[in-house]
PDB file of C-alpha atoms in Angstrom:
ATOM      1  CA  MET A   1      -6.047 -38.847  -0.890  1.00  0.00           C
ATOM      2  CA  MET A   2      -5.489 -37.515  -4.801  1.00  0.00           C
ATOM      3  CA  THR A   3      -3.653 -39.277  -7.403  1.00  0.00           C
ATOM      4  CA  ARG A   4      -1.179 -37.823  -9.251  1.00  0.00           C
ATOM      5  CA  LYS A   5      -3.001 -37.399 -12.404  1.00  0.00           C
ATOM      6  CA  TYR A   6      -5.940 -35.814 -10.721  1.00  0.00           C
ATOM      7  CA  ASN A   7      -3.375 -33.234  -9.331  1.00  0.00           C
ATOM      8  CA  ASP A   8      -2.321 -32.295 -12.500  1.00  0.00           C
ATOM      9  CA  GLU A   9      -5.653 -31.932 -13.993  1.00  0.00           C
ATOM     10  CA  ILE A  10      -6.752 -29.297 -10.659  1.00  0.00           C
ATOM     11  CA  LEU A  11      -3.405 -27.504 -11.221  1.00  0.00           C
ATOM     12  CA  ARG A  12      -4.047 -27.158 -15.107  1.00  0.00           C
ATOM     13  CA  THR A  13      -7.911 -26.090 -14.300  1.00  0.00           C
ATOM     14  CA  ILE A  14      -6.657 -23.307 -11.319  1.00  0.00           C
ATOM     15  CA  LYS A  15      -4.007 -22.069 -13.535  1.00  0.00           C
ATOM     16  CA  GLU A  16      -6.906 -21.516 -16.543  1.00  0.00           C
ATOM     17  CA  LEU A  17      -8.680 -19.646 -13.751  1.00  0.00           C
ATOM     18  CA  ARG A  18      -6.683 -17.496 -12.902  1.00  0.00           C
ATOM     19  CA  ASP A  19      -5.747 -16.326 -15.995  1.00  0.00           C
ATOM     20  CA  ARG A  20      -9.208 -15.962 -16.760  1.00  0.00           C
ATOM     21  CA  GLY A  21      -8.869 -13.219 -13.640  1.00  0.00           C
ATOM     22  CA  TYR A  22     -10.618 -15.809 -10.946  1.00  0.00           C
ATOM     23  CA  GLY A  23      -9.850 -14.987  -7.240  1.00  0.00           C
ATOM     24  CA  TYR A  24     -10.280 -17.370  -4.476  1.00  0.00           C
ATOM     25  CA  GLU A  25     -13.347 -17.338  -3.694  1.00  0.00           C
ATOM     26  CA  ARG A  26     -14.702 -18.047  -7.296  1.00  0.00           C
ATOM     27  CA  ILE A  27     -12.153 -20.658  -8.112  1.00  0.00           C
ATOM     28  CA  ARG A  28     -13.428 -22.971  -5.197  1.00  0.00           C
ATOM     29  CA  LYS A  29     -16.978 -22.711  -5.939  1.00  0.00           C
ATOM     30  CA  TYR A  30     -15.750 -23.708  -9.396  1.00  0.00           C
ATOM     31  CA  LEU A  31     -14.128 -27.084  -8.083  1.00  0.00           C
ATOM     32  CA  LYS A  32     -16.919 -27.803  -6.067  1.00  0.00           C
ATOM     33  CA  GLU A  33     -19.437 -27.429  -8.575  1.00  0.00           C
ATOM     34  CA  HIS A  34     -17.467 -29.046 -11.494  1.00  0.00           C
ATOM     35  CA  HIS A  35     -14.995 -31.302  -9.585  1.00  0.00           C
ATOM     36  CA  GLY A  36     -17.124 -32.161  -6.564  1.00  0.00           C
ATOM     37  CA  ILE A  37     -14.080 -31.051  -4.101  1.00  0.00           C
ATOM     38  CA  GLU A  38     -13.544 -28.624  -1.607  1.00  0.00           C
ATOM     39  CA  VAL A  39     -10.100 -26.885  -1.546  1.00  0.00           C
ATOM     40  CA  PRO A  40      -9.254 -25.397   1.554  1.00  0.00           C
ATOM     41  CA  TYR A  41      -7.977 -21.492   1.285  1.00  0.00           C
ATOM     42  CA  SER A  42      -4.663 -22.439   2.684  1.00  0.00           C
ATOM     43  CA  THR A  43      -4.082 -25.499   0.191  1.00  0.00           C
ATOM     44  CA  LEU A  44      -5.397 -23.094  -2.634  1.00  0.00           C
ATOM     45  CA  HIS A  45      -2.562 -20.516  -1.651  1.00  0.00           C
ATOM     46  CA  TYR A  46      -0.343 -23.010  -1.449  1.00  0.00           C
ATOM     47  CA  LEU A  47      -1.134 -24.587  -5.090  1.00  0.00           C
ATOM     48  CA  VAL A  48      -1.220 -21.090  -6.663  1.00  0.00           C
ATOM     49  CA  ARG A  49       1.596 -19.232  -5.001  1.00  0.00           C
ATOM     50  CA  ILE A  50       4.004 -22.066  -4.190  1.00  0.00           C
ATOM     51  CA  LYS A  51       3.015 -24.720  -7.184  1.00  0.00           C
ATOM     52  CA  LEU A  52       2.196 -22.323  -9.974  1.00  0.00           C
ATOM     53  CA  GLY A  53       4.425 -19.624  -8.794  1.00  0.00           C
ATOM     54  CA  ASP A  54       1.264 -16.924  -9.469  1.00  0.00           C
ATOM     55  CA  ARG A  55       1.956 -14.011  -7.558  1.00  0.00           C
ATOM     56  CA  ARG A  56      -1.069 -11.954  -9.097  1.00  0.00           C
ATOM     57  CA  THR A  57      -3.470 -10.238  -6.673  1.00  0.00           C
ATOM     58  CA  TYR A  58      -7.237 -10.443  -7.510  1.00  0.00           C
ATOM     59  CA  ARG A  59     -10.344  -8.849  -5.630  1.00  0.00           C
ATOM     60  CA  GLY A  60     -13.534  -9.428  -6.216  1.00  0.00           C
ATOM     61  CA  GLY A  61     -12.980 -12.002  -8.457  1.00  0.00           C
ATOM     62  CA  GLU A  62     -10.689 -10.341 -11.415  1.00  0.00           C
ATOM     63  CA  GLU A  63      -8.116  -8.121 -11.910  1.00  0.00           C
ATOM     64  CA  ILE A  64      -8.791  -4.218 -12.112  1.00  0.00           C
ATOM     65  CA  PRO A  65      -7.913  -2.524 -15.161  1.00  0.00           C
ATOM     66  CA  TRP A  66      -6.778   0.885 -13.969  1.00  0.00           C
ATOM     67  CA  ASN A  67      -5.550   3.957 -15.782  1.00  0.00           C
ATOM     68  CA  PRO A  68      -5.136   7.340 -15.440  1.00  0.00           C
ATOM     69  CA  GLU A  69      -5.610   8.417 -18.235  1.00  0.00           C
ATOM     70  CA  ASP A  70      -8.897   6.953 -18.793  1.00  0.00           C
ATOM     71  CA  CYS A  71      -9.876   9.148 -15.556  1.00  0.00           C
ATOM     72  CA  LEU A  72      -9.249  12.502 -16.853  1.00  0.00           C
ATOM     73  CA  LYS A  73     -11.958  11.691 -19.661  1.00  0.00           C
ATOM     74  CA  ASP A  74     -14.550  11.827 -17.054  1.00  0.00           C
ATOM     75  CA  PRO A  75     -14.645  15.130 -15.245  1.00  0.00           C
ATOM     76  CA  LYS A  76     -16.202  13.328 -11.735  1.00  0.00           C
ATOM     77  CA  LYS A  77     -12.951  11.115 -11.622  1.00  0.00           C
ATOM     78  CA  ALA A  78     -10.285  13.591 -12.550  1.00  0.00           C
ATOM     79  CA  GLU A  79     -11.940  15.718  -9.718  1.00  0.00           C
ATOM     80  CA  LYS A  80     -11.296  12.510  -7.234  1.00  0.00           C
ATOM     81  CA  LEU A  81      -8.084  11.781  -8.951  1.00  0.00           C
ATOM     82  CA  ALA A  82      -6.402  14.995  -8.134  1.00  0.00           C
ATOM     83  CA  TYR A  83      -7.922  14.593  -4.692  1.00  0.00           C
ATOM     84  CA  LEU A  84      -6.303  11.104  -3.923  1.00  0.00           C
ATOM     85  CA  ILE A  85      -2.522  12.615  -5.309  1.00  0.00           C
ATOM     86  CA  GLY A  86      -3.159  15.335  -2.609  1.00  0.00           C
ATOM     87  CA  VAL A  87      -3.999  12.926   0.027  1.00  0.00           C
ATOM     88  CA  CYS A  88      -0.832  10.730  -1.851  1.00  0.00           C
ATOM     89  CA  LEU A  89       1.483  13.295  -1.149  1.00  0.00           C
ATOM     90  CA  SER A  90       0.384  14.032   2.418  1.00  0.00           C
ATOM     91  CA  ASP A  91      -0.497  11.563   4.633  1.00  0.00           C
ATOM     92  CA  ALA A  92      -1.101   8.345   2.424  1.00  0.00           C
ATOM     93  CA  ASN A  93       1.577   5.369   2.145  1.00  0.00           C
ATOM     94  CA  VAL A  94       2.607   3.316  -1.397  1.00  0.00           C
ATOM     95  CA  TYR A  95       4.344   0.205  -1.357  1.00  0.00           C
ATOM     96  CA  SER A  96       4.307  -3.336  -1.647  1.00  0.00           C
ATOM     97  CA  ASP A  97       4.841  -6.295   0.852  1.00  0.00           C
ATOM     98  CA  GLY A  98       6.927  -8.239  -1.758  1.00  0.00           C
ATOM     99  CA  LYS A  99       4.485 -10.991  -1.802  1.00  0.00           C
ATOM    100  CA  GLY A 100       2.837  -9.493  -5.172  1.00  0.00           C
ATOM    101  CA  ARG A 101       0.364  -7.031  -2.928  1.00  0.00           C
ATOM    102  CA  TYR A 102       0.625  -3.685  -4.358  1.00  0.00           C
ATOM    103  CA  ARG A 103      -1.425  -1.099  -1.877  1.00  0.00           C
ATOM    104  CA  PHE A 104      -2.422   2.488  -1.651  1.00  0.00           C
ATOM    105  CA  LYS A 105      -3.315   2.860   2.476  1.00  0.00           C
ATOM    106  CA  LEU A 106      -4.245   5.651   4.611  1.00  0.00           C
ATOM    107  CA  ARG A 107      -3.674   5.326   8.378  1.00  0.00           C
ATOM    108  CA  VAL A 108      -5.677   8.372  10.379  1.00  0.00           C
ATOM    109  CA  LYS A 109      -7.679   9.078  13.303  1.00  0.00           C
ATOM    110  CA  ASP A 110     -10.010  10.662  11.626  1.00  0.00           C
ATOM    111  CA  GLU A 111     -12.931   8.292  10.135  1.00  0.00           C
ATOM    112  CA  ALA A 112     -14.497  10.873   8.226  1.00  0.00           C
ATOM    113  CA  PHE A 113     -11.227  11.350   6.249  1.00  0.00           C
ATOM    114  CA  VAL A 114     -11.120   7.510   5.854  1.00  0.00           C
ATOM    115  CA  ASP A 115     -14.722   7.745   4.191  1.00  0.00           C
ATOM    116  CA  GLU A 116     -13.748  10.564   2.209  1.00  0.00           C
ATOM    117  CA  VAL A 117     -10.644   8.857   0.840  1.00  0.00           C
ATOM    118  CA  TYR A 118     -12.620   5.528   0.169  1.00  0.00           C
ATOM    119  CA  ASN A 119     -15.412   6.829  -1.666  1.00  0.00           C
ATOM    120  CA  ALA A 120     -12.797   8.633  -3.975  1.00  0.00           C
ATOM    121  CA  LEU A 121     -11.412   5.308  -4.535  1.00  0.00           C
ATOM    122  CA  LYS A 122     -14.457   3.589  -5.407  1.00  0.00           C
ATOM    123  CA  THR A 123     -15.366   6.712  -7.611  1.00  0.00           C
ATOM    124  CA  ILE A 124     -11.898   5.804  -9.908  1.00  0.00           C
ATOM    125  CA  GLY A 125     -12.872   2.681 -10.269  1.00  0.00           C
ATOM    126  CA  LEU A 126     -11.001   0.698  -7.749  1.00  0.00           C
ATOM    127  CA  ARG A 127     -12.132  -1.754  -5.060  1.00  0.00           C
ATOM    128  CA  PRO A 128     -11.375  -0.031  -1.742  1.00  0.00           C
ATOM    129  CA  PHE A 129     -11.798  -1.690   1.891  1.00  0.00           C
ATOM    130  CA  LYS A 130     -11.159  -0.050   5.327  1.00  0.00           C
ATOM    131  CA  GLY A 131     -11.229  -1.184   8.686  1.00  0.00           C
ATOM    132  CA  TYR A 132     -10.548   0.216  12.341  1.00  0.00           C
ATOM    133  CA  ILE A 133      -7.236  -0.843  14.571  1.00  0.00           C
ATOM    134  CA  ARG A 134      -8.328  -1.015  17.949  1.00  0.00           C
ATOM    135  CA  LYS A 135      -4.817  -1.256  19.508  1.00  0.00           C
ATOM    136  CA  GLU A 136      -3.573   2.429  17.436  1.00  0.00           C
ATOM    137  CA  LYS A 137      -7.040   3.695  17.645  1.00  0.00           C
ATOM    138  CA  ARG A 138      -6.541   4.191  14.074  1.00  0.00           C
ATOM    139  CA  HIS A 139      -8.930   3.809  11.151  1.00  0.00           C
ATOM    140  CA  TYR A 140      -7.688   2.807   7.443  1.00  0.00           C
ATOM    141  CA  VAL A 141      -8.640   2.521   4.099  1.00  0.00           C
ATOM    142  CA  CYS A 142      -6.582  -0.027   1.632  1.00  0.00           C
ATOM    143  CA  ALA A 143      -7.065   0.059  -1.879  1.00  0.00           C
ATOM    144  CA  TYR A 144      -4.858  -3.010  -3.771  1.00  0.00           C
ATOM    145  CA  GLY A 145      -3.524  -2.298  -7.891  1.00  0.00           C
ATOM    146  CA  LYS A 146      -0.034  -2.628  -9.461  1.00  0.00           C
ATOM    147  CA  ARG A 147      -1.393   0.029 -11.673  1.00  0.00           C
ATOM    148  CA  PHE A 148      -2.778   2.453  -9.195  1.00  0.00           C
ATOM    149  CA  TYR A 149       0.509   1.880  -7.143  1.00  0.00           C
ATOM    150  CA  SER A 150       2.769   2.267  -9.472  1.00  0.00           C
ATOM    151  CA  PHE A 151       1.354   5.507 -11.076  1.00  0.00           C
ATOM    152  CA  MET A 152       0.856   6.859  -7.169  1.00  0.00           C
ATOM    153  CA  LEU A 153       4.471   5.330  -6.565  1.00  0.00           C
ATOM    154  CA  THR A 154       5.759   7.993  -9.586  1.00  0.00           C
ATOM    155  CA  ILE A 155       4.446  11.108  -7.785  1.00  0.00           C
ATOM    156  CA  LYS A 156       5.850  10.669  -4.808  1.00  0.00           C
ATOM    157  CA  LYS A 157       8.943  10.359  -6.139  1.00  0.00           C
ATOM    158  CA  HIS A 158       8.371  13.165  -8.600  1.00  0.00           C
ATOM    159  CA  PRO A 159       5.540  15.456  -7.555  1.00  0.00           C
ATOM    160  CA  GLU A 160       6.547  17.674 -10.690  1.00  0.00           C
ATOM    161  CA  ILE A 161       4.771  15.332 -12.570  1.00  0.00           C
ATOM    162  CA  ALA A 162       1.197  15.663 -10.747  1.00  0.00           C
ATOM    163  CA  LYS A 163       0.510  19.197 -12.600  1.00  0.00           C
ATOM    164  CA  GLU A 164      -0.904  17.464 -15.695  1.00  0.00           C
ATOM    165  CA  TYR A 165      -3.647  15.368 -13.565  1.00  0.00           C
ATOM    166  CA  ILE A 166      -4.243  17.935 -11.157  1.00  0.00           C
ATOM    167  CA  LYS A 167      -4.979  20.929 -13.738  1.00  0.00           C
ATOM    168  CA  GLU A 168      -8.178  22.644 -13.769  1.00  0.00           C
ATOM    169  CA  HIS A 169      -8.980  20.490 -10.274  1.00  0.00           C
ATOM    170  CA  GLU A 170      -6.849  22.486  -8.091  1.00  0.00           C
ATOM    171  CA  ILE A 171      -9.060  22.766  -5.132  1.00  0.00           C
ATOM    172  CA  ALA A 172      -9.614  19.110  -5.421  1.00  0.00           C
ATOM    173  CA  PHE A 173      -5.977  18.451  -5.157  1.00  0.00           C
ATOM    174  CA  LEU A 174      -5.951  21.334  -2.118  1.00  0.00           C
ATOM    175  CA  LYS A 175      -8.248  19.848  -0.363  1.00  0.00           C
ATOM    176  CA  GLY A 176      -6.871  16.464  -0.071  1.00  0.00           C
ATOM    177  CA  PHE A 177      -3.257  17.767   0.542  1.00  0.00           C
ATOM    178  CA  TYR A 178      -5.269  19.783   3.273  1.00  0.00           C
ATOM    179  CA  GLU A 179      -6.772  16.814   5.110  1.00  0.00           C
ATOM    180  CA  GLY A 180      -3.408  15.402   5.138  1.00  0.00           C
ATOM    181  CA  ASP A 181      -0.756  18.071   6.181  1.00  0.00           C
ATOM    182  CA  GLY A 182      -2.466  21.139   6.866  1.00  0.00           C
ATOM    183  CA  CYS A 183      -4.245  22.601   9.584  1.00  0.00           C
ATOM    184  CA  LEU A 184      -6.636  25.536  10.779  1.00  0.00           C
ATOM    185  CA  GLY A 185      -5.649  28.565  13.205  1.00  0.00           C
ATOM    186  CA  LYS A 186      -7.990  28.379  16.180  1.00  0.00           C
ATOM    187  CA  ARG A 187      -7.734  31.859  16.931  1.00  0.00           C
ATOM    188  CA  LYS A 188      -7.973  33.638  13.026  1.00  0.00           C
ATOM    189  CA  LYS A 189      -8.945  30.807  11.300  1.00  0.00           C
ATOM    190  CA  THR A 190      -5.889  30.738   9.024  1.00  0.00           C
ATOM    191  CA  VAL A 191      -5.349  28.020   6.345  1.00  0.00           C
ATOM    192  CA  TYR A 192      -1.795  26.265   6.882  1.00  0.00           C
ATOM    193  CA  PHE A 193      -0.430  23.853   4.264  1.00  0.00           C
ATOM    194  CA  SER A 194       3.060  22.437   5.626  1.00  0.00           C
ATOM    195  CA  ASN A 195       5.939  19.926   4.771  1.00  0.00           C
ATOM    196  CA  THR A 196       9.461  19.285   4.656  1.00  0.00           C
ATOM    197  CA  ASP A 197      10.120  18.880   0.650  1.00  0.00           C
ATOM    198  CA  LEU A 198      10.785  21.670  -1.430  1.00  0.00           C
ATOM    199  CA  THR A 199       9.095  20.068  -4.296  1.00  0.00           C
ATOM    200  CA  LYS A 200       5.934  19.640  -2.863  1.00  0.00           C
ATOM    201  CA  ILE A 201       5.459  23.089  -1.411  1.00  0.00           C
ATOM    202  CA  LYS A 202       6.664  24.311  -5.082  1.00  0.00           C
ATOM    203  CA  ILE A 203       3.362  21.985  -6.181  1.00  0.00           C
ATOM    204  CA  ILE A 204       1.225  23.541  -3.489  1.00  0.00           C
ATOM    205  CA  THR A 205       1.990  27.241  -4.551  1.00  0.00           C
ATOM    206  CA  TRP A 206       1.598  25.857  -8.291  1.00  0.00           C
ATOM    207  CA  ALA A 207      -1.917  25.137  -7.354  1.00  0.00           C
ATOM    208  CA  LEU A 208      -2.388  28.031  -4.798  1.00  0.00           C
ATOM    209  CA  GLU A 209      -1.904  30.376  -7.912  1.00  0.00           C
ATOM    210  CA  ARG A 210      -3.397  28.692 -10.464  1.00  0.00           C
ATOM    211  CA  ALA A 211      -6.877  28.720  -8.253  1.00  0.00           C
ATOM    212  CA  GLY A 212      -6.439  32.690  -7.456  1.00  0.00           C
ATOM    213  CA  PHE A 213      -5.412  32.236  -3.343  1.00  0.00           C
ATOM    214  CA  LYS A 214      -2.833  34.927  -1.663  1.00  0.00           C
ATOM    215  CA  TYR A 215      -0.449  33.192   0.647  1.00  0.00           C
ATOM    216  CA  ARG A 216       2.722  33.680   2.771  1.00  0.00           C
ATOM    217  CA  ILE A 217       5.545  31.166   3.213  1.00  0.00           C
ATOM    218  CA  GLY A 218       7.758  30.645   6.234  1.00  0.00           C
ATOM    219  CA  VAL A 219      10.592  28.349   7.443  1.00  0.00           C
ATOM    220  CA  SER A 220      10.018  26.890  10.809  1.00  0.00           C
ATOM    221  CA  ARG A 221      13.418  26.830  12.568  1.00  0.00           C
ATOM    222  CA  THR A 222      12.038  24.115  15.589  1.00  0.00           C
ATOM    223  CA  LYS A 223      14.994  21.012  15.333  1.00  0.00           C
ATOM    224  CA  SER A 224      12.866  18.927  17.612  1.00  0.00           C
ATOM    225  CA  GLY A 225       9.049  18.747  18.494  1.00  0.00           C
ATOM    226  CA  LYS A 226       6.661  16.731  20.278  1.00  0.00           C
ATOM    227  CA  ILE A 227       3.639  14.439  19.109  1.00  0.00           C
ATOM    228  CA  VAL A 228       1.170  13.142  21.744  1.00  0.00           C
ATOM    229  CA  GLU A 229       0.649   9.592  20.359  1.00  0.00           C
ATOM    230  CA  ASN A 230      -2.016   6.786  22.074  1.00  0.00           C
ATOM    231  CA  ASP A 231      -1.487   8.984  24.836  1.00  0.00           C
ATOM    232  CA  ARG A 232       1.683   9.152  25.233  1.00  0.00           C
ATOM    233  CA  ILE A 233       4.431  12.419  23.919  1.00  0.00           C
ATOM    234  CA  ARG A 234       6.797  11.376  21.401  1.00  0.00           C
ATOM    235  CA  VAL A 235       9.984  13.592  21.036  1.00  0.00           C
ATOM    236  CA  ILE A 236      11.084  13.830  17.516  1.00  0.00           C
ATOM    237  CA  ARG A 237      14.281  15.440  15.714  1.00  0.00           C
ATOM    238  CA  ARG A 238      13.923  17.012  12.239  1.00  0.00           C
ATOM    239  CA  THR A 239      16.581  16.771   9.829  1.00  0.00           C
ATOM    240  CA  ARG A 240      14.830  19.196   7.693  1.00  0.00           C
ATOM    241  CA  PRO A 241      13.174  22.872   8.369  1.00  0.00           C
ATOM    242  CA  VAL A 242       9.267  22.748   7.902  1.00  0.00           C
ATOM    243  CA  ILE A 243       8.079  24.673   5.737  1.00  0.00           C
ATOM    244  CA  ILE A 244       4.907  26.666   6.158  1.00  0.00           C
ATOM    245  CA  ILE A 245       2.360  28.243   3.808  1.00  0.00           C
ATOM    246  CA  SER A 246      -0.366  29.833   5.140  1.00  0.00           C
ATOM    247  CA  LEU A 247      -3.579  31.498   3.431  1.00  0.00           C
ATOM    248  CA  ASP A 248      -4.438  35.411   4.366  1.00  0.00           C
ATOM    249  CA  SER A 249      -8.217  35.582   6.188  1.00  0.00           C
ATOM    250  CA  ASN A 250     -10.298  35.761   2.904  1.00  0.00           C
ATOM    251  CA  SER A 251      -8.029  33.026   1.096  1.00  0.00           C
ATOM    252  CA  SER A 252      -9.089  30.978   4.059  1.00  0.00           C
ATOM    253  CA  ARG A 253     -12.368  31.411   4.016  1.00  0.00           C
ATOM    254  CA  ARG A 254     -13.029  30.994   0.317  1.00  0.00           C
ATOM    255  CA  PHE A 255     -10.862  27.498   0.314  1.00  0.00           C
ATOM    256  CA  LEU A 256     -12.815  26.327   3.157  1.00  0.00           C
ATOM    257  CA  ALA A 257     -16.243  27.009   1.075  1.00  0.00           C
ATOM    258  CA  LEU A 258     -14.713  25.822  -2.005  1.00  0.00           C
ATOM    259  CA  ALA A 259     -12.748  22.813  -0.836  1.00  0.00           C
ATOM    260  CA  LYS A 260     -15.637  22.071   1.906  1.00  0.00           C
ATOM    261  CA  PRO A 261     -12.925  19.999   3.853  1.00  0.00           C
ATOM    262  CA  CYS A 262     -13.955  16.871   5.590  1.00  0.00           C
ATOM    263  CA  ILE A 263     -12.198  17.426   8.782  1.00  0.00           C
ATOM    264  CA  LYS A 264     -10.181  20.271  10.183  1.00  0.00           C
ATOM    265  CA  GLU A 265     -12.977  22.906   8.753  1.00  0.00           C
ATOM    266  CA  GLU A 266     -15.495  25.690   9.763  1.00  0.00           C
ATOM    267  CA  ASN A 267     -18.942  25.899   9.102  1.00  0.00           C
ATOM    268  CA  LEU A 268     -19.168  29.043   6.847  1.00  0.00           C
ATOM    269  CA  GLU A 269     -22.484  28.164   5.415  1.00  0.00           C
ATOM    270  CA  GLY A 270     -20.687  28.179   1.292  1.00  0.00           C
ATOM    271  CA  LYS A 271     -20.688  32.024   1.726  1.00  0.00           C
ATOM    272  CA  LEU A 272     -17.591  33.836  -0.324  1.00  0.00           C
ATOM    273  CA  PRO A 273     -15.896  36.904   0.862  1.00  0.00           C
ATOM    274  CA  LYS A 274     -17.807  39.340  -1.866  1.00  0.00           C
ATOM    275  CA  ASP A 275     -14.247  41.159  -2.751  1.00  0.00           C
ATOM    276  CA  HIS A 276     -12.023  37.895  -3.452  1.00  0.00           C
ATOM    277  CA  PRO A 277     -10.735  37.475  -6.793  1.00  0.00           C
ATOM    278  CA  LYS A 278     -12.581  34.542  -8.904  1.00  0.00           C
ATOM    279  CA  PRO A 279     -10.538  30.668  -9.594  1.00  0.00           C
ATOM    280  CA  LEU A 280      -7.602  30.848 -12.184  1.00  0.00           C
ATOM    281  CA  SER A 281      -6.716  34.683 -11.377  1.00  0.00           C
ATOM    282  CA  THR A 282      -3.157  34.426 -10.788  1.00  0.00           C
ATOM    283  CA  TYR A 283      -1.717  36.426  -7.850  1.00  0.00           C
ATOM    284  CA  LYS A 284       2.005  36.625  -6.683  1.00  0.00           C
ATOM    285  CA  ALA A 285       2.816  35.482  -2.610  1.00  0.00           C
ATOM    286  CA  ASN A 286       4.707  38.142  -0.554  1.00  0.00           C
ATOM    287  CA  TYR A 287       8.036  36.224  -0.820  1.00  0.00           C
ATOM    288  CA  SER A 288       7.219  34.284  -4.417  1.00  0.00           C
ATOM    289  CA  VAL A 289       9.950  36.673  -5.359  1.00  0.00           C
ATOM    290  CA  GLY A 290      13.214  34.739  -5.086  1.00  0.00           C
ATOM    291  CA  MET A 291      11.455  32.062  -3.082  1.00  0.00           C
ATOM    292  CA  ASN A 292      13.929  29.120  -3.982  1.00  0.00           C
ATOM    293  CA  PHE A 293      16.481  31.428  -2.737  1.00  0.00           C
ATOM    294  CA  ILE A 294      15.166  32.844   0.513  1.00  0.00           C
ATOM    295  CA  LEU A 295      13.873  29.212   1.339  1.00  0.00           C
ATOM    296  CA  THR A 296      17.298  27.337   0.141  1.00  0.00           C
ATOM    297  CA  LYS A 297      19.043  29.796   2.101  1.00  0.00           C
ATOM    298  CA  GLU A 298      17.074  29.050   5.177  1.00  0.00           C
ATOM    299  CA  ILE A 299      17.270  25.112   4.860  1.00  0.00           C
ATOM    300  CA  MET A 300      20.706  25.727   4.751  1.00  0.00           C
ATOM    301  CA  SER A 301      21.306  27.533   7.539  1.00  0.00           C
ATOM    302  CA  PHE A 302      18.755  24.983   9.859  1.00  0.00           C
ATOM    303  CA  THR A 303      21.229  22.198   8.714  1.00  0.00           C
ATOM    304  CA  SER A 304      24.304  23.837   9.335  1.00  0.00           C
TER     305      SER A 304
END
């Protein structure tokens, strides 16, 4: 059994190593090499969390210095960040477990979608990990980091801020949102985006117009629906209407060819319609004039 003096010495050493960015594995190796003791993970966790009150999270042995402004300086990172913002505003979750862990997590059925997000997270400088939940039959990808968590949480709460980060990378942003909350019509091969949040819809239409896509807007009045989940049918009740954006046939083909989504796609061999406008040429949607009034009126009639 360690003496009180030896315990204090070990605690001071652990605190110094934590301040230098050491994770549990590196601390255990250091203590074994320099002090000749093997500290179990459970004991080390107790000393760090309870004795030292250290709630910081390190992966790979050091804290990740991440900044969104640094991503904008690199075109490849900026494109992947725009893609991740699209994923965040659609399917991904951003949360803290109250124990000093800050997570960005995506949990879906499509493994290809998870792989795409995993590679994007690595490109912008994070250290994600992925796995499979057998009971739920879902794949997941997760990344830790307080700065990334804070950034994405701000984007979720205030989607209009995303414009400065997705500008010039609208296609990547739309790809991320499409893979999360989009779908492809089976008969006419029409691309659809849908959401219940009017603020997010405005960001989508802004990006579509900048990228030169023609679109229409509609509102689903259905207040209930059915979702097949784990071979069971679950009935859902909506408190807000679903706003649906649909691209015309040429825009749909062009979007799929440019974005190259990893799911919900059709093999077009990269061919673009010859008569379609180039990116960044702005076209007004059929219902863009008075869109806010029309949607507000529809939403009020839905909830009344």
